[in-house]
Coordinates of C-alpha atoms in Angstrom, one line a residue:
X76 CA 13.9 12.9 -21.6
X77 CA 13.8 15.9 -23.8
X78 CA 10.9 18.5 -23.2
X79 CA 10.4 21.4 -26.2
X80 CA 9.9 24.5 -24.9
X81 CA 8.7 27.8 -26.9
X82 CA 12.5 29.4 -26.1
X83 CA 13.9 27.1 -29.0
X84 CA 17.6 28.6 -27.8
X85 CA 17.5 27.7 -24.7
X86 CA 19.0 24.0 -23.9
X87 CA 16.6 22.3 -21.2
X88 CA 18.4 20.6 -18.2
X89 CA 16.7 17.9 -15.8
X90 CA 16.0 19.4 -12.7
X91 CA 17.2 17.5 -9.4
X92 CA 15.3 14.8 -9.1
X93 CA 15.1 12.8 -5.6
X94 CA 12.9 9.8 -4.8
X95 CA 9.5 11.0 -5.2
X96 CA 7.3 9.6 -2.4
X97 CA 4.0 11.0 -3.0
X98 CA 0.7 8.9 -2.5
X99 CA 0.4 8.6 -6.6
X100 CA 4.0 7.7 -7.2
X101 CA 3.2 5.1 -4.5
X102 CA 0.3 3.4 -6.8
X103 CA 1.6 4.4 -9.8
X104 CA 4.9 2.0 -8.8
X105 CA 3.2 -0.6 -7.0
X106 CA 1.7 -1.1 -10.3
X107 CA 5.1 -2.8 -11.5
X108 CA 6.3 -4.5 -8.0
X109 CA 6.0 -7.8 -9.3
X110 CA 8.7 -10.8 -7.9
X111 CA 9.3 -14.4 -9.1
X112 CA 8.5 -16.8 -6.1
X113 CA 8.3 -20.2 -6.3
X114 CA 9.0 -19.8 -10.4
X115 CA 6.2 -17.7 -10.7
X116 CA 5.8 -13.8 -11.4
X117 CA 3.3 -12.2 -9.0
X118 CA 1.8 -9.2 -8.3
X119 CA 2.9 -7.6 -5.1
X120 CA -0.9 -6.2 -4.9
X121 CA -2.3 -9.1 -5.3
X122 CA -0.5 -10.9 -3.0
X123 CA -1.1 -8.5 -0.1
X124 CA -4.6 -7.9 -0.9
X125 CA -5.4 -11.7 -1.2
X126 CA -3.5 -12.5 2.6
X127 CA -5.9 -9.0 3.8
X128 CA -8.7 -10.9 2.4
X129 CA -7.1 -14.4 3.7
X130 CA -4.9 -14.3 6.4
X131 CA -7.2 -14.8 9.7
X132 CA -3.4 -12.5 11.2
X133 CA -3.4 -10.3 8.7
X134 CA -5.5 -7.9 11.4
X135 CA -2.4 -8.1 13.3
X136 CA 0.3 -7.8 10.4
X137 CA -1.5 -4.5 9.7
X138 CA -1.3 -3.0 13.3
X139 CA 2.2 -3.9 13.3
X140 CA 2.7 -2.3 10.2
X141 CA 0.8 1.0 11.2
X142 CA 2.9 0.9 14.6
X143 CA 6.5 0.5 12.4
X144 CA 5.3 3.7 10.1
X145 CA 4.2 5.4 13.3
X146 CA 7.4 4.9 14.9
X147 CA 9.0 5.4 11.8
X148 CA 7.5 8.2 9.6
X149 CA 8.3 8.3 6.2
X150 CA 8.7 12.0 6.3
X151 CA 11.0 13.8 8.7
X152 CA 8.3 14.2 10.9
X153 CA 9.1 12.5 14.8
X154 CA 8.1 9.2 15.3
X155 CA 5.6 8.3 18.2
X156 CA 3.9 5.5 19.5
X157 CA 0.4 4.5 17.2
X158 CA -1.6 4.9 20.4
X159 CA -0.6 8.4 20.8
X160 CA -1.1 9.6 17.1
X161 CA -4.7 8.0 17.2
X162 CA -5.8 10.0 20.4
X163 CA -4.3 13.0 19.3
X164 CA -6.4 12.3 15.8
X165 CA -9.6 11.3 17.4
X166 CA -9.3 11.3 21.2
X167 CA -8.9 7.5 20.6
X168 CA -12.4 6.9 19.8
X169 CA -11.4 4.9 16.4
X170 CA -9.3 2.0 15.8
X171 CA -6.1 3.0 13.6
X172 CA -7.3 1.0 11.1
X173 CA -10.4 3.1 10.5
X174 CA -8.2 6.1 10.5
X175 CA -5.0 6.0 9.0
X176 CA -4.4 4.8 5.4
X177 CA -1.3 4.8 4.4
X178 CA 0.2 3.8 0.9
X179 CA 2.2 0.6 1.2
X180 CA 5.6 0.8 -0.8
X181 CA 5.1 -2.5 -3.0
X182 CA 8.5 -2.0 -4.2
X183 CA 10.2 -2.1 -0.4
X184 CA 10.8 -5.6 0.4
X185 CA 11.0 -4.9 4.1
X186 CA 7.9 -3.2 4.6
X187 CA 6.3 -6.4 1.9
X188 CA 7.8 -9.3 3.6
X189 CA 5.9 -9.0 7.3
X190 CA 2.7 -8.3 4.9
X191 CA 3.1 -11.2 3.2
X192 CA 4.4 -13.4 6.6
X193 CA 1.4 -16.2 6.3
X194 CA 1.6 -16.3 2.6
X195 CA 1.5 -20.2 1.5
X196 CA 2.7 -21.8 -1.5
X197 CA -1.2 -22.4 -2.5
X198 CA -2.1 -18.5 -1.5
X199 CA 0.5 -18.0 -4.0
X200 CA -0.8 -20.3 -6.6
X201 CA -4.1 -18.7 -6.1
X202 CA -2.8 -15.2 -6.9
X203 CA -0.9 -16.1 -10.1
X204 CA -1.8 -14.5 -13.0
X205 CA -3.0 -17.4 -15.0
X206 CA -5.3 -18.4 -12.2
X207 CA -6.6 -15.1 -12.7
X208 CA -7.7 -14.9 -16.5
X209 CA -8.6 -18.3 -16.7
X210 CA -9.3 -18.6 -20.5
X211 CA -5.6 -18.0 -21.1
X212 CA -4.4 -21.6 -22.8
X213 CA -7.9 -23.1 -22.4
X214 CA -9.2 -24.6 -25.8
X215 CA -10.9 -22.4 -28.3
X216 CA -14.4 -24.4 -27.3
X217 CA -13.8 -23.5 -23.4
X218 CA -13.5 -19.6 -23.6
X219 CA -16.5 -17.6 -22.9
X220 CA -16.6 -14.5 -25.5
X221 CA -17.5 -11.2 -24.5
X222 CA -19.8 -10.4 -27.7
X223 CA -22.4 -13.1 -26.1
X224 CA -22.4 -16.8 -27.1
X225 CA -19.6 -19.1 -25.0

């Protein structure tokens, strides 16, 4: 990537660059975590947001997830138990759940994969993106139109 500058002379350099793990990197990438199961390309979102909706577990899934990042902060901060980070937040008055929100890393298959542990072949069906836009491939006579009139 070239950048212009006003110093025409001067030659610009990339700076170092590391892996950038703010909170909008986070959703700007999970954007594009997409994988092919089961032949089909899906949304790494979607699929984690339909099992939240879902999963009668996914309650669980999510503590264990908050307790793993608690454990294992993504920042060099020290790890410690969920229980003790929540009472030292709110006395302990609030479930974790409530308090700490955390970007999922779409991208990291490891932190995706106990997510996504009572995914079904049919949750995934529902997810994909043609069950989502519906119209796409239907006959000409079967899409509704936007400008009124079906």
């Amino acid at each position: 990537m070239h950048v212009r500058t006003r110093d025409t002379d001067r030659q610009w350099q990339p700076g170092p660059f590391g892996t950038w793990a703010t909170t909008h990197f986070r959703r700007w990438s999970n954007a594009f975590a997409h994988a092919r199961v089961d032949g089909l390309k899906l949304s790494a979102e979607d699929r984690v947001v339909y099992q939240q909706v879902l999963d009668a577990e996914f309650d669980q899934r999510w503590a264990a997830y908050l307790e793993h990042r608690s454990l294992h902060p993504a920042g060099a901060g020290p790890g410690m138990p969920l229980s003790e980070r929540l009472a030292r937040v709110t006395g302990g008055d609030l479930p974790a759940d409530r308090v700490f929100h955390p970007v999922v890393d779409l991208r990291d298959e490891t932190t995706v994969a106990p997510l996504l542990a009572g995914e079904s072949a049919e949750d995934r069906q529902a997810v994909a993106p043609v069950r989502r836009h519906p119209h796409v491939g239907a006959p000409q006579s079967a899409r509704v139109h936007s400008r009124g009139g079906a």
